[in-house]
Amino acid sequence: MTPPVTVTVTGAAGSIGYSLLFRTGAGQLLGSDTPVRLRLLEIPSAVRVAEGVAMELDDCAFPLLDSVDIFDDPRQAFEGANVGLLVGARPRGKGMERADLLQANGAIFAPQGRAINDAAADDVRILVVGNPANSNALIAASNAPDVPKERFSAMTRLDHNRAIAQLAKHAGVHQSQVRRMSIWGNHSTTQYPDVFHALAGDRTGAELAQDAAWLEHDFIPTVARRGAAIIEARGASSQASAADAAIDHVRDWFGGTPSGDWTSAAVWSTGHYGVPDGLMCSFPVTSDGKGWTVVDGLEHGPFSQARIDASIAELVEEREAVRALGLI
Ligand code: NAD
Ligand code: LMR
């Protein structure tokens, strides 16, 4: 057994929290030899619900779950955190874009960034799930000046997994045979899921992308608009698939990405691929277990580059909006 890891989860009484916490307690986040101490953060009016979730966690008698504590104060919730899963934020409803949440949700992430700065463990790693995830991660990271920026990331793993599933269907292979998928840019409808560098069984994505009608009118919009399609169908935003993606993200960040493959995550840009410094932009990334590294040397044709540029332009606009709100 390794020493216990302290995991702070915000929005613990919410939908994603409900899926995420039991899988975390069962050892799926950090592996079957790592005990977990859970620290749950909620707003005061939802603390009672979080207490109910904690009662259920108790009732699972998980061998790897050391403790569950509940807080309504970010400073206390992030005390000693090695991992922070920032889920707590309002989800969008039908007809909304994720950026519409910026004003409502952005303000949550500045105090949480400060709390992480002041209270978390020196090795803390943060995954932002709450939307608009890229800009919320930017706000949290900007308000935590003592924490290295590479310890913050925002979740585009759900988009990545969606893209794998869609490409596998198109190629007629099992999703386990799809590798090297990449999500570029923002977790929004401007995101660019790149098939050109992917592999599906023994076929290259570039070969599959020759079906231009499928690429432009089916694959890209299906992946980019999947969140809205789920809201339309369920009347609520994705829950279990989002929790699953968060587990995948953290597991790969700590455990490493498989050799010969990569994943996607939004990380702090230091100028990779011409993306302006200091944007939380999704890239193809690998992990050696210690941190993310952006995959270098991928070349894009004009079709891909125009779409990546559009998503980066949207991230720049969101950063301006966040600045105007005084959050960074
Ligand atoms: P939800 O409304 O069911 O739960 C959100 C929870 O957050 C609530 O319990 C609420 O009380 C809590 N909360 C609100 N403000 C808080 C604060 N300041 N501190 C702590 N907790 C707070 O929503 P959900 O379905 O669980 O979704 C949560 C967020 O995740 C939404 O913003 C949603 O859009 C986003 N999301 C992102 C992805 C992604 O791929 N990045 C995927 C799915 C959902
Ligand atoms: C998703 O992609 O499912 C989430 O970001 C929820 C949403 O608003 O689309």
PDB file of N, CA and C in Angstrom, residues 165-173 203 208-209 211 214 218:
ATOM      1  N   ALA A 165     -15.075   7.030 -29.807  1.00  0.00           N
ATOM      2  CA  ALA A 165     -16.260   6.189 -30.042  1.00  0.00           C
ATOM      3  C   ALA A 165     -16.819   6.432 -31.446  1.00  0.00           C
ATOM      4  N   GLN A 166     -16.858   7.694 -31.865  1.00  0.00           N
ATOM      5  CA  GLN A 166     -17.407   8.013 -33.196  1.00  0.00           C
ATOM      6  C   GLN A 166     -16.502   7.490 -34.309  1.00  0.00           C
ATOM      7  N   LEU A 167     -15.189   7.637 -34.132  1.00  0.00           N
ATOM      8  CA  LEU A 167     -14.267   7.156 -35.173  1.00  0.00           C
ATOM      9  C   LEU A 167     -14.320   5.627 -35.260  1.00  0.00           C
ATOM     10  N   ALA A 168     -14.402   4.974 -34.104  1.00  0.00           N
ATOM     11  CA  ALA A 168     -14.458   3.501 -34.103  1.00  0.00           C
ATOM     12  C   ALA A 168     -15.688   3.017 -34.871  1.00  0.00           C
ATOM     13  N   LYS A 169     -16.816   3.673 -34.645  1.00  0.00           N
ATOM     14  CA  LYS A 169     -18.049   3.275 -35.359  1.00  0.00           C
ATOM     15  C   LYS A 169     -17.854   3.424 -36.866  1.00  0.00           C
ATOM     16  N   HIS A 170     -17.281   4.567 -37.256  1.00  0.00           N
ATOM     17  CA  HIS A 170     -17.107   4.848 -38.683  1.00  0.00           C
ATOM     18  C   HIS A 170     -16.144   3.847 -39.323  1.00  0.00           C
ATOM     19  N   ALA A 171     -15.092   3.489 -38.583  1.00  0.00           N
ATOM     20  CA  ALA A 171     -14.071   2.600 -39.138  1.00  0.00           C
ATOM     21  C   ALA A 171     -14.470   1.129 -38.999  1.00  0.00           C
ATOM     22  N   GLY A 172     -15.527   0.857 -38.226  1.00  0.00           N
ATOM     23  CA  GLY A 172     -15.949  -0.537 -38.029  1.00  0.00           C
ATOM     24  C   GLY A 172     -14.983  -1.323 -37.163  1.00  0.00           C
ATOM     25  N   VAL A 173     -14.345  -0.639 -36.196  1.00  0.00           N
ATOM     26  CA  VAL A 173     -13.445  -1.325 -35.263  1.00  0.00           C
ATOM     27  C   VAL A 173     -13.943  -1.071 -33.829  1.00  0.00           C
ATOM     28  N   ARG A 203      -6.005   1.113 -40.028  1.00  0.00           N
ATOM     29  CA  ARG A 203      -6.215   2.234 -40.959  1.00  0.00           C
ATOM     30  C   ARG A 203      -5.808   3.550 -40.291  1.00  0.00           C
ATOM     31  N   LEU A 208      -9.268   7.612 -43.339  1.00  0.00           N
ATOM     32  CA  LEU A 208     -10.696   7.667 -43.005  1.00  0.00           C
ATOM     33  C   LEU A 208     -11.268   9.073 -43.234  1.00  0.00           C
ATOM     34  N   ALA A 209     -10.398  10.076 -43.081  1.00  0.00           N
ATOM     35  CA  ALA A 209     -10.854  11.464 -43.264  1.00  0.00           C
ATOM     36  C   ALA A 209     -11.087  11.798 -44.732  1.00  0.00           C
ATOM     37  N   ASP A 211     -13.258  10.612 -46.433  1.00  0.00           N
ATOM     38  CA  ASP A 211     -14.718  10.752 -46.521  1.00  0.00           C
ATOM     39  C   ASP A 211     -15.058  12.133 -45.941  1.00  0.00           C
ATOM     40  N   TRP A 214     -18.445  12.843 -44.235  1.00  0.00           N
ATOM     41  CA  TRP A 214     -18.522  12.279 -42.874  1.00  0.00           C
ATOM     42  C   TRP A 214     -17.748  13.168 -41.893  1.00  0.00           C
ATOM     43  N   ASP A 218     -20.577  15.082 -40.075  1.00  0.00           N
ATOM     44  CA  ASP A 218     -21.000  14.065 -39.112  1.00  0.00           C
ATOM     45  C   ASP A 218     -20.030  14.041 -37.918  1.00  0.00           C
TER      46      ASP A 218
END
